[in-house]
Amino acid sequence: MEMSHPAVHPVAVPPALTEPPPRVRMKDYQGMPGTLGGLALRLAQLGFAVLSFSIMVSTPDFTQVTAFCYLVAATVLQTCWSGILAVVDIYALLVRRSLHHSFLVGLFSVGDGVTSTLTFAAACATAGITVLIDNDLGQCGENHCGKFEAAAAMAFLTWVMATPSFLLTFWLLATS
Amino acid sequence: MEMSHPAVHPVAVPPALTEPPPRVRMKDYQGMPGTLGGLALRLAQLGFAVLSFSIMVSTPDFTQVTAFCYLVAATVLQTCWSGILAVVDIYALLVRRSLHHSFLVGLFSVGDGVTSTLTFAAACATAGITVLIDNDLGQCGENHCGKFEAAAAMAFLTWVMATPSFLLTFWLLATS
C-alpha cells in the first residue's frame, strides 16, 4: 500500500505579544543633549555669559547697584552650568553615548530652566535700570551706559541660546 | 503496516505588525487646558495681573519710568490672554469637551510662553528699579516704593501662576 507522507513543515510561531507596545522614542534632534547642535548651543551660552560677565566687571562702579551684582552672579552660574554641560556633550559625542537616561534628562531640564530663568531675570533688571538712567533720567554722562547696555545685551543673548536647550530637553523628558 | 499519522494542528499565526505602535497619550492632568485646575490657574493669573496693573496705575508718576509703563502693558496683555483662556476652559468644562487638538495645544503653548515671559521681564525690570531706588539710592521718601514693590510682587505671582500652565501645555504638546 502506497501512502503519501504528509510533509510537515514546522512554522516558526512568533512569541505571544505579552510585552507592552514599544514606547515612542524621540530621535536625536540637533540641539538635544549629546548632539553637535547641543554642544554648539552650550558653547554659545558659555561665550555670551563670559562676555556679559567681563563687560560688567570692567565697569568700576557696578558694585553700587544690586541688579548689576546679581547679573555678575547669574552669569557666573550660567557659565559654570553651560561649561559642565559642554564637557558632558563632548564626552557623549566622543564615546558615542546617548544621554537619554530619564534621570539625566530630568536633571538637565531643571538645571536649564533654573539657570536660563536667572540669567533672563538679571538681563531684564539690568536693561530696566539702563533704560532708566539713559532714557528717563538722561544721566549717561556720569555712568557707563554703553557698557551696561552691552552687558545686558550679552545676557539676553545667553538666554536666547539657553532657551532652545531647555525646551528641547523638556520635550525629550516628556517623550522619553 | 501500521503507521503513526502525525497530528498537524493548525497554528493561528498573528497578523504581521504593519500598523505603527499606538501613540503614548497623556491623560488629563489637573492644570492642563480644559480642566478645573487649568481654570483655577487662569483665574489666579487674571487676578494677580489685574492687581499688579491696578497698583501700578494708582501711582501718579509711573509714566516717567519706561519699565513701569512696560509693566502696565505686559499685565494688560496677560489679563487679556488669561481671560480668554479662562472663558475657553469654562466652555470646555461645561460641554465636557477635550482641548487636546494639536493646533489648539500649540497655540496655547506659544501664547503662554510669550505672555509669561513678557510678564516676568516686566516684573524683573520693575523689581530692579525698585531695589535701585530703595536699597542703592535710598530715595523712597520721594517715591512710592511700597506700591512699586507690591506691583512687582503681583507681577511675579502672575508669572508663578502662568509657568505651570505653560509647562503643562508644552508637555501636552510633546506627548500628543
mmCIF file of C-alpha atoms in Angstrom:
data_model
loop_
_atom_site.group_PDB
_atom_site.id
_atom_site.type_symbol
_atom_site.label_atom_id
_atom_site.label_comp_id
_atom_site.label_asym_id
_atom_site.label_seq_id
_atom_site.Cartn_x
_atom_site.Cartn_y
_atom_site.Cartn_z
ATOM 1 C CA MET A 1 0.000 0.000 0.000
ATOM 2 C CA GLU A 2 1.416 3.286 -1.062
ATOM 3 C CA MET A 3 0.796 6.107 1.297
ATOM 4 C CA SER A 4 1.546 9.702 0.853
ATOM 5 C CA HIS A 5 3.510 11.040 3.724
ATOM 6 C CA PRO A 6 2.257 14.458 4.658
ATOM 7 C CA ALA A 7 5.128 16.887 4.677
ATOM 8 C CA VAL A 8 5.099 18.755 7.907
ATOM 9 C CA HIS A 9 6.997 21.986 7.817
ATOM 10 C CA PRO A 10 7.457 23.480 11.228
ATOM 11 C CA VAL A 11 6.129 27.011 11.336
ATOM 12 C CA ALA A 12 8.047 29.475 13.373
ATOM 13 C CA VAL A 13 5.387 30.777 15.690
ATOM 14 C CA PRO A 14 6.134 34.293 16.858
ATOM 15 C CA PRO A 15 6.095 34.634 20.614
ATOM 16 C CA ALA A 16 2.871 35.832 22.156
ATOM 17 C CA LEU A 17 2.755 39.600 22.424
ATOM 18 C CA THR A 18 2.701 39.888 26.166
ATOM 19 C CA GLU A 19 5.180 42.774 26.366
ATOM 20 C CA PRO A 20 3.822 46.303 26.310
ATOM 21 C CA PRO A 21 3.998 48.100 22.967
ATOM 22 C CA PRO A 22 7.318 49.847 22.352
ATOM 23 C CA ARG A 23 7.445 53.349 23.764
ATOM 24 C CA VAL A 24 7.507 56.183 21.281
ATOM 25 C CA ARG A 25 11.146 57.158 21.309
ATOM 26 C CA MET A 26 12.135 60.524 20.071
ATOM 27 C CA LYS A 27 15.038 60.678 17.707
ATOM 28 C CA ASP A 28 18.003 62.875 18.468
ATOM 29 C CA TYR A 29 17.112 66.313 17.191
ATOM 30 C CA GLN A 30 20.057 68.676 16.855
ATOM 31 C CA GLY A 31 20.198 70.800 19.992
ATOM 32 C CA MET A 32 19.369 67.985 22.383
ATOM 33 C CA PRO A 33 21.971 66.794 24.921
ATOM 34 C CA GLY A 34 24.706 64.695 23.345
ATOM 35 C CA THR A 35 24.378 66.164 19.823
ATOM 36 C CA LEU A 36 26.633 68.530 17.895
ATOM 37 C CA GLY A 37 23.844 71.145 17.879
ATOM 38 C CA GLY A 38 23.524 70.799 21.646
ATOM 39 C CA LEU A 39 27.258 71.339 22.066
ATOM 40 C CA ALA A 40 27.098 74.421 19.810
ATOM 41 C CA LEU A 41 24.283 75.871 21.970
ATOM 42 C CA ARG A 42 26.310 75.230 25.154
ATOM 43 C CA LEU A 43 29.406 76.912 23.711
ATOM 44 C CA ALA A 44 27.311 79.909 22.593
ATOM 45 C CA GLN A 45 25.762 80.201 26.081
ATOM 46 C CA LEU A 46 29.216 79.955 27.613
ATOM 47 C CA GLY A 47 30.656 82.598 25.291
ATOM 48 C CA PHE A 48 27.859 85.142 25.767
ATOM 49 C CA ALA A 49 27.769 84.601 29.547
ATOM 50 C CA VAL A 50 31.542 85.139 29.821
ATOM 51 C CA LEU A 51 31.227 88.272 27.634
ATOM 52 C CA SER A 52 28.386 89.678 29.769
ATOM 53 C CA PHE A 53 30.337 88.979 32.975
ATOM 54 C CA SER A 54 33.542 90.512 31.594
ATOM 55 C CA ILE A 55 31.835 93.694 30.370
ATOM 56 C CA MET A 56 30.013 94.213 33.672
ATOM 57 C CA VAL A 57 33.041 93.663 35.931
ATOM 58 C CA SER A 58 35.076 96.015 33.720
ATOM 59 C CA THR A 59 32.918 98.952 34.935
ATOM 60 C CA PRO A 60 34.455 100.295 38.147
ATOM 61 C CA ASP A 61 31.183 101.101 39.977
ATOM 62 C CA PHE A 62 28.969 98.110 39.201
ATOM 63 C CA THR A 63 29.021 97.021 42.889
ATOM 64 C CA GLN A 64 26.927 100.092 43.811
ATOM 65 C CA VAL A 65 23.866 98.672 42.024
ATOM 66 C CA THR A 66 22.325 95.452 43.374
ATOM 67 C CA ALA A 67 20.960 94.398 39.978
ATOM 68 C CA PHE A 68 24.405 94.639 38.362
ATOM 69 C CA CYS A 69 25.926 92.451 41.115
ATOM 70 C CA TYR A 70 23.089 90.000 40.513
ATOM 71 C CA LEU A 71 23.914 89.967 36.778
ATOM 72 C CA VAL A 72 27.511 89.059 37.611
ATOM 73 C CA ALA A 73 26.343 86.236 39.909
ATOM 74 C CA ALA A 74 23.835 84.926 37.342
ATOM 75 C CA THR A 75 26.382 84.911 34.506
ATOM 76 C CA VAL A 76 28.905 83.071 36.723
ATOM 77 C CA LEU A 77 26.264 80.403 37.474
ATOM 78 C CA GLN A 78 25.320 80.172 33.780
ATOM 79 C CA THR A 79 28.996 79.872 32.791
ATOM 80 C CA CYS A 80 29.546 77.002 35.256
ATOM 81 C CA TRP A 81 26.379 75.165 34.162
ATOM 82 C CA SER A 82 26.967 75.581 30.408
ATOM 83 C CA GLY A 83 30.650 74.669 30.816
ATOM 84 C CA ILE A 84 29.835 71.425 32.648
ATOM 85 C CA LEU A 85 27.152 70.513 30.092
ATOM 86 C CA ALA A 86 29.532 71.292 27.206
ATOM 87 C CA VAL A 87 32.057 68.825 28.704
ATOM 88 C CA VAL A 88 29.274 66.219 29.094
ATOM 89 C CA ASP A 89 28.252 66.772 25.446
ATOM 90 C CA ILE A 90 31.861 66.396 24.237
ATOM 91 C CA TYR A 91 32.217 63.151 26.254
ATOM 92 C CA ALA A 92 28.935 61.798 24.852
ATOM 93 C CA LEU A 93 29.994 62.663 21.291
ATOM 94 C CA LEU A 94 33.463 61.121 21.689
ATOM 95 C CA VAL A 95 32.282 57.793 23.129
ATOM 96 C CA ARG A 96 29.057 57.887 21.012
ATOM 97 C CA ARG A 97 26.921 57.509 24.065
ATOM 98 C CA SER A 98 23.274 58.570 24.290
ATOM 99 C CA LEU A 99 22.248 60.876 27.131
ATOM 100 C CA HIS A 100 18.607 59.766 27.084
ATOM 101 C CA HIS A 101 18.590 58.394 30.629
ATOM 102 C CA SER A 102 15.441 59.788 32.264
ATOM 103 C CA PHE A 103 17.257 60.929 35.437
ATOM 104 C CA LEU A 104 19.912 62.764 33.411
ATOM 105 C CA VAL A 105 17.338 64.379 31.122
ATOM 106 C CA GLY A 106 15.297 65.491 34.155
ATOM 107 C CA LEU A 107 18.418 66.965 35.774
ATOM 108 C CA PHE A 108 19.419 68.815 32.572
ATOM 109 C CA SER A 109 15.883 70.117 32.161
ATOM 110 C CA VAL A 110 15.638 71.514 35.711
ATOM 111 C CA GLY A 111 19.158 72.970 35.528
ATOM 112 C CA ASP A 112 18.492 74.614 32.160
ATOM 113 C CA GLY A 113 15.172 76.011 33.379
ATOM 114 C CA VAL A 114 16.664 77.492 36.559
ATOM 115 C CA THR A 115 19.853 78.941 35.040
ATOM 116 C CA SER A 116 18.128 80.430 31.979
ATOM 117 C CA THR A 117 15.415 81.996 34.176
ATOM 118 C CA LEU A 118 18.011 83.558 36.499
ATOM 119 C CA THR A 119 20.040 84.893 33.554
ATOM 120 C CA PHE A 120 16.899 86.334 31.941
ATOM 121 C CA ALA A 121 15.854 87.986 35.232
ATOM 122 C CA ALA A 122 19.310 89.565 35.579
ATOM 123 C CA ALA A 123 19.246 90.771 31.960
ATOM 124 C CA CYS A 124 15.787 92.337 32.422
ATOM 125 C CA ALA A 125 16.733 94.076 35.674
ATOM 126 C CA THR A 126 19.953 95.435 34.104
ATOM 127 C CA ALA A 127 18.072 96.571 30.997
ATOM 128 C CA GLY A 128 15.376 98.260 33.109
ATOM 129 C CA ILE A 129 17.970 100.225 35.088
ATOM 130 C CA THR A 130 19.981 101.117 31.972
ATOM 131 C CA VAL A 131 16.842 102.480 30.263
ATOM 132 C CA LEU A 132 16.029 104.422 33.451
ATOM 133 C CA ILE A 133 19.498 106.015 33.558
ATOM 134 C CA ASP A 134 19.665 106.631 29.801
ATOM 135 C CA ASN A 135 16.142 107.497 28.570
ATOM 136 C CA ASP A 136 14.256 108.522 31.715
ATOM 137 C CA LEU A 137 16.907 110.395 33.730
ATOM 138 C CA GLY A 138 19.403 111.265 30.964
ATOM 139 C CA GLN A 139 22.404 110.620 33.234
ATOM 140 C CA CYS A 140 24.608 108.736 30.814
ATOM 141 C CA GLY A 141 27.333 111.365 31.150
ATOM 142 C CA GLU A 142 28.169 110.165 34.684
ATOM 143 C CA ASN A 143 27.530 106.470 34.025
ATOM 144 C CA HIS A 144 28.871 103.755 31.737
ATOM 145 C CA CYS A 145 25.601 103.342 29.842
ATOM 146 C CA GLY A 146 27.267 101.733 26.821
ATOM 147 C CA LYS A 147 28.863 99.031 28.942
ATOM 148 C CA PHE A 148 25.681 98.378 30.925
ATOM 149 C CA GLU A 149 23.714 98.055 27.678
ATOM 150 C CA ALA A 150 26.313 95.710 26.177
ATOM 151 C CA ALA A 151 26.338 93.542 29.326
ATOM 152 C CA ALA A 152 22.510 93.353 29.285
ATOM 153 C CA ALA A 153 22.522 92.535 25.551
ATOM 154 C CA MET A 154 25.039 89.700 26.071
ATOM 155 C CA ALA A 155 22.933 88.338 28.944
ATOM 156 C CA PHE A 156 19.843 88.410 26.692
ATOM 157 C CA LEU A 157 21.789 86.523 24.014
ATOM 158 C CA THR A 158 22.831 83.971 26.660
ATOM 159 C CA TRP A 159 19.145 83.466 27.465
ATOM 160 C CA VAL A 160 18.263 83.220 23.749
ATOM 161 C CA MET A 161 20.813 80.391 23.434
ATOM 162 C CA ALA A 162 19.733 78.720 26.691
ATOM 163 C CA THR A 163 16.011 78.638 25.869
ATOM 164 C CA PRO A 164 16.252 76.100 22.972
ATOM 165 C CA SER A 165 18.382 73.865 25.229
ATOM 166 C CA PHE A 166 15.682 73.996 27.916
ATOM 167 C CA LEU A 167 12.746 73.483 25.521
ATOM 168 C CA LEU A 168 14.405 70.567 23.681
ATOM 169 C CA THR A 169 15.476 68.870 26.923
ATOM 170 C CA PHE A 170 11.972 69.336 28.369
ATOM 171 C CA TRP A 171 10.491 67.911 25.149
ATOM 172 C CA LEU A 172 12.852 64.927 25.453
ATOM 173 C CA LEU A 173 11.781 64.468 29.091
ATOM 174 C CA ALA A 174 8.113 64.474 28.085
ATOM 175 C CA THR A 175 8.563 61.955 25.267
ATOM 176 C CA SER A 176 11.128 59.604 26.866
ATOM 177 C CA MET B 1 1.766 -1.904 8.161
ATOM 178 C CA GLU B 2 0.788 0.344 10.981
ATOM 179 C CA MET B 3 1.924 3.895 10.653
ATOM 180 C CA SER B 4 1.607 6.736 13.049
ATOM 181 C CA HIS B 5 -0.115 9.684 11.488
ATOM 182 C CA PRO B 6 1.482 12.884 12.631
ATOM 183 C CA ALA B 7 -1.157 15.152 14.105
ATOM 184 C CA VAL B 8 -0.916 18.541 12.497
ATOM 185 C CA HIS B 9 -2.630 21.269 14.444
ATOM 186 C CA PRO B 10 -3.007 24.495 12.525
ATOM 187 C CA VAL B 11 -1.476 27.332 14.432
ATOM 188 C CA ALA B 12 -3.116 30.690 14.276
ATOM 189 C CA VAL B 13 -0.360 32.993 13.154
ATOM 190 C CA PRO B 14 -0.947 36.552 14.335
ATOM 191 C CA PRO B 15 -1.007 39.103 11.530
ATOM 192 C CA ALA B 16 2.192 40.977 10.831
ATOM 193 C CA LEU B 17 2.507 44.174 12.799
ATOM 194 C CA THR B 18 2.313 46.644 9.983
ATOM 195 C CA GLU B 19 0.472 49.352 11.943
ATOM 196 C CA PRO B 20 2.581 51.839 13.872
ATOM 197 C CA PRO B 21 2.661 51.344 17.632
ATOM 198 C CA PRO B 22 -0.057 53.215 19.487
ATOM 199 C CA ARG B 23 0.943 56.749 20.410
ATOM 200 C CA VAL B 24 1.517 57.459 24.052
ATOM 201 C CA ARG B 25 -1.468 59.539 25.042
ATOM 202 C CA MET B 26 -1.242 61.628 28.135
ATOM 203 C CA LYS B 27 -4.169 61.719 30.500
ATOM 204 C CA ASP B 28 -5.680 64.993 31.615
ATOM 205 C CA TYR B 29 -3.551 66.206 34.492
ATOM 206 C CA GLN B 30 -5.070 68.984 36.579
ATOM 207 C CA GLY B 31 -3.701 72.287 35.309
ATOM 208 C CA MET B 32 -3.917 71.369 31.625
ATOM 209 C CA PRO B 33 -6.323 73.235 29.320
ATOM 210 C CA GLY B 34 -9.934 72.199 29.828
ATOM 211 C CA THR B 35 -9.519 71.025 33.446
ATOM 212 C CA LEU B 36 -10.687 72.582 36.720
ATOM 213 C CA GLY B 37 -7.035 73.016 37.763
ATOM 214 C CA GLY B 38 -6.321 74.795 34.483
ATOM 215 C CA LEU B 39 -9.249 77.144 35.066
ATOM 216 C CA ALA B 40 -8.021 77.863 38.626
ATOM 217 C CA LEU B 41 -4.551 78.752 37.253
ATOM 218 C CA ARG B 42 -6.113 81.087 34.653
ATOM 219 C CA LEU B 43 -8.240 82.850 37.272
ATOM 220 C CA ALA B 44 -5.190 83.245 39.554
ATOM 221 C CA GLN B 45 -3.147 84.721 36.656
ATOM 222 C CA LEU B 46 -6.030 87.043 35.841
ATOM 223 C CA GLY B 47 -6.409 88.175 39.458
ATOM 224 C CA PHE B 48 -2.698 88.849 40.076
ATOM 225 C CA ALA B 49 -2.277 90.598 36.702
ATOM 226 C CA VAL B 50 -5.253 92.892 37.409
ATOM 227 C CA LEU B 51 -3.869 93.615 40.901
ATOM 228 C CA SER B 52 -0.386 94.430 39.517
ATOM 229 C CA PHE B 53 -1.908 96.710 36.848
ATOM 230 C CA SER B 54 -4.184 98.476 39.362
ATOM 231 C CA ILE B 55 -1.405 99.098 41.888
ATOM 232 C CA MET B 56 0.952 100.483 39.238
ATOM 233 C CA VAL B 57 -1.576 102.827 37.592
ATOM 234 C CA SER B 58 -2.601 104.117 41.034
ATOM 235 C CA THR B 59 0.858 105.773 41.390
ATOM 236 C CA PRO B 60 0.669 109.245 39.805
ATOM 237 C CA ASP B 61 4.187 109.280 38.280
ATOM 238 C CA PHE B 62 4.578 105.782 36.837
ATOM 239 C CA THR B 63 4.613 107.156 33.273
ATOM 240 C CA GLN B 64 8.023 108.777 33.939
ATOM 241 C CA VAL B 65 9.721 105.359 34.071
ATOM 242 C CA THR B 66 9.745 103.244 30.896
ATOM 243 C CA ALA B 67 9.905 99.943 32.814
ATOM 244 C CA PHE B 68 6.773 100.806 34.801
ATOM 245 C CA CYS B 69 4.873 101.624 31.585
ATOM 246 C CA TYR B 70 6.075 98.289 30.215
ATOM 247 C CA LEU B 71 4.742 96.528 33.343
ATOM 248 C CA VAL B 72 1.337 98.088 32.721
ATOM 249 C CA ALA B 73 1.384 96.938 29.064
ATOM 250 C CA ALA B 74 2.537 93.408 29.981
ATOM 251 C CA THR B 75 -0.136 92.980 32.666
ATOM 252 C CA VAL B 76 -2.831 94.192 30.243
ATOM 253 C CA LEU B 77 -1.668 91.584 27.690
ATOM 254 C CA GLN B 78 -1.551 88.864 30.374
ATOM 255 C CA THR B 79 -5.039 89.836 31.592
ATOM 256 C CA CYS B 80 -6.474 89.575 28.058
ATOM 257 C CA TRP B 81 -4.770 86.222 27.377
ATOM 258 C CA SER B 82 -5.670 84.628 30.722
ATOM 259 C CA GLY B 83 -9.226 85.978 30.476
ATOM 260 C CA ILE B 84 -9.751 84.455 27.026
ATOM 261 C CA LEU B 85 -8.248 81.125 28.125
ATOM 262 C CA ALA B 86 -10.415 81.106 31.260
ATOM 263 C CA VAL B 87 -13.521 81.500 29.058
ATOM 264 C CA VAL B 88 -12.265 78.661 26.813
ATOM 265 C CA ASP B 89 -11.710 76.464 29.898
ATOM 266 C CA ILE B 90 -15.214 77.216 31.232
ATOM 267 C CA TYR B 91 -16.715 76.352 27.816
ATOM 268 C CA ALA B 92 -14.702 73.089 27.645
ATOM 269 C CA LEU B 93 -15.793 72.129 31.168
ATOM 270 C CA LEU B 94 -19.470 72.948 30.528
ATOM 271 C CA VAL B 95 -19.779 70.986 27.262
ATOM 272 C CA ARG B 96 -17.263 68.324 28.517
ATOM 273 C CA ARG B 97 -15.091 68.819 25.501
ATOM 274 C CA SER B 98 -11.400 67.940 25.347
ATOM 275 C CA LEU B 99 -8.976 70.649 24.219
ATOM 276 C CA HIS B 100 -6.337 68.161 23.024
ATOM 277 C CA HIS B 101 -6.403 69.247 19.382
ATOM 278 C CA SER B 102 -2.764 69.660 18.368
ATOM 279 C CA PHE B 103 -3.295 73.092 16.751
ATOM 280 C CA LEU B 104 -5.076 74.405 19.852
ATOM 281 C CA VAL B 105 -2.449 72.973 22.214
ATOM 282 C CA GLY B 106 0.338 74.513 20.088
ATOM 283 C CA LEU B 107 -1.436 77.882 20.126
ATOM 284 C CA PHE B 108 -1.953 77.766 23.912
ATOM 285 C CA SER B 109 1.670 76.749 24.410
ATOM 286 C CA VAL B 110 3.109 79.603 22.320
ATOM 287 C CA GLY B 111 0.703 82.123 23.864
ATOM 288 C CA ASP B 112 1.507 81.002 27.402
ATOM 289 C CA GLY B 113 5.242 81.078 26.686
ATOM 290 C CA VAL B 114 5.147 84.601 25.215
ATOM 291 C CA THR B 115 2.827 86.205 27.789
ATOM 292 C CA SER B 116 4.532 84.640 30.824
ATOM 293 C CA THR B 117 7.973 85.680 29.514
ATOM 294 C CA LEU B 118 6.814 89.275 28.943
ATOM 295 C CA THR B 119 5.212 89.440 32.409
ATOM 296 C CA PHE B 120 8.353 88.016 34.027
ATOM 297 C CA ALA B 121 10.563 90.518 32.158
ATOM 298 C CA ALA B 122 8.364 93.409 33.343
ATOM 299 C CA ALA B 123 8.397 92.132 36.923
ATOM 300 C CA CYS B 124 12.207 91.814 36.892
ATOM 301 C CA ALA B 125 12.725 95.288 35.419
ATOM 302 C CA THR B 126 10.328 96.828 37.966
ATOM 303 C CA ALA B 127 11.977 94.930 40.830
ATOM 304 C CA GLY B 128 15.451 96.005 39.655
ATOM 305 C CA ILE B 129 14.446 99.683 39.606
ATOM 306 C CA THR B 130 12.631 99.447 42.937
ATOM 307 C CA VAL B 131 15.711 97.906 44.591
ATOM 308 C CA LEU B 132 17.842 100.652 42.999
ATOM 309 C CA ILE B 133 15.597 103.428 44.384
ATOM 310 C CA ASP B 134 15.143 101.779 47.785
ATOM 311 C CA ASN B 135 18.411 99.990 48.711
ATOM 312 C CA ASP B 136 21.037 101.585 46.458
ATOM 313 C CA LEU B 137 19.932 105.244 46.323
ATOM 314 C CA GLY B 138 17.726 105.431 49.448
ATOM 315 C CA GLN B 139 15.187 107.703 47.743
ATOM 316 C CA CYS B 140 11.990 106.087 48.951
ATOM 317 C CA GLY B 141 10.921 109.326 50.625
ATOM 318 C CA GLU B 142 10.204 110.938 47.241
ATOM 319 C CA ASN B 143 8.920 107.762 45.539
ATOM 320 C CA HIS B 144 6.098 105.268 46.057
ATOM 321 C CA CYS B 145 8.447 102.369 46.805
ATOM 322 C CA GLY B 146 5.763 100.345 48.595
ATOM 323 C CA LYS B 147 3.442 100.488 45.598
ATOM 324 C CA PHE B 148 6.219 99.681 43.112
ATOM 325 C CA GLU B 149 7.254 96.691 45.232
ATOM 326 C CA ALA B 150 3.663 95.495 45.528
ATOM 327 C CA ALA B 151 3.117 95.821 41.756
ATOM 328 C CA ALA B 152 6.344 93.874 41.069
ATOM 329 C CA ALA B 153 5.359 91.188 43.605
ATOM 330 C CA MET B 154 1.926 90.763 41.981
ATOM 331 C CA ALA B 155 3.577 90.510 38.551
ATOM 332 C CA PHE B 156 5.933 87.816 39.904
ATOM 333 C CA LEU B 157 2.930 85.921 41.305
ATOM 334 C CA THR B 158 1.243 86.202 37.879
ATOM 335 C CA TRP B 159 4.346 84.588 36.349
ATOM 336 C CA VAL B 160 4.399 81.885 39.061
ATOM 337 C CA MET B 161 0.813 81.002 38.115
ATOM 338 C CA ALA B 162 1.484 81.233 34.350
ATOM 339 C CA THR B 163 4.547 78.964 34.381
ATOM 340 C CA PRO B 164 2.691 75.724 35.301
ATOM 341 C CA SER B 165 0.152 76.498 32.550
ATOM 342 C CA PHE B 166 2.984 76.849 30.020
ATOM 343 C CA LEU B 167 4.910 73.757 31.178
ATOM 344 C CA LEU B 168 1.814 71.526 31.265
ATOM 345 C CA THR B 169 0.602 72.735 27.860
ATOM 346 C CA PHE B 170 4.089 72.229 26.392
ATOM 347 C CA TRP B 171 4.192 68.728 27.935
ATOM 348 C CA LEU B 172 0.794 68.009 26.379
ATOM 349 C CA LEU B 173 2.079 69.270 23.012
ATOM 350 C CA ALA B 174 5.114 66.967 23.218
ATOM 351 C CA THR B 175 3.091 63.876 24.132
ATOM 352 C CA SER B 176 0.007 64.402 21.928
#
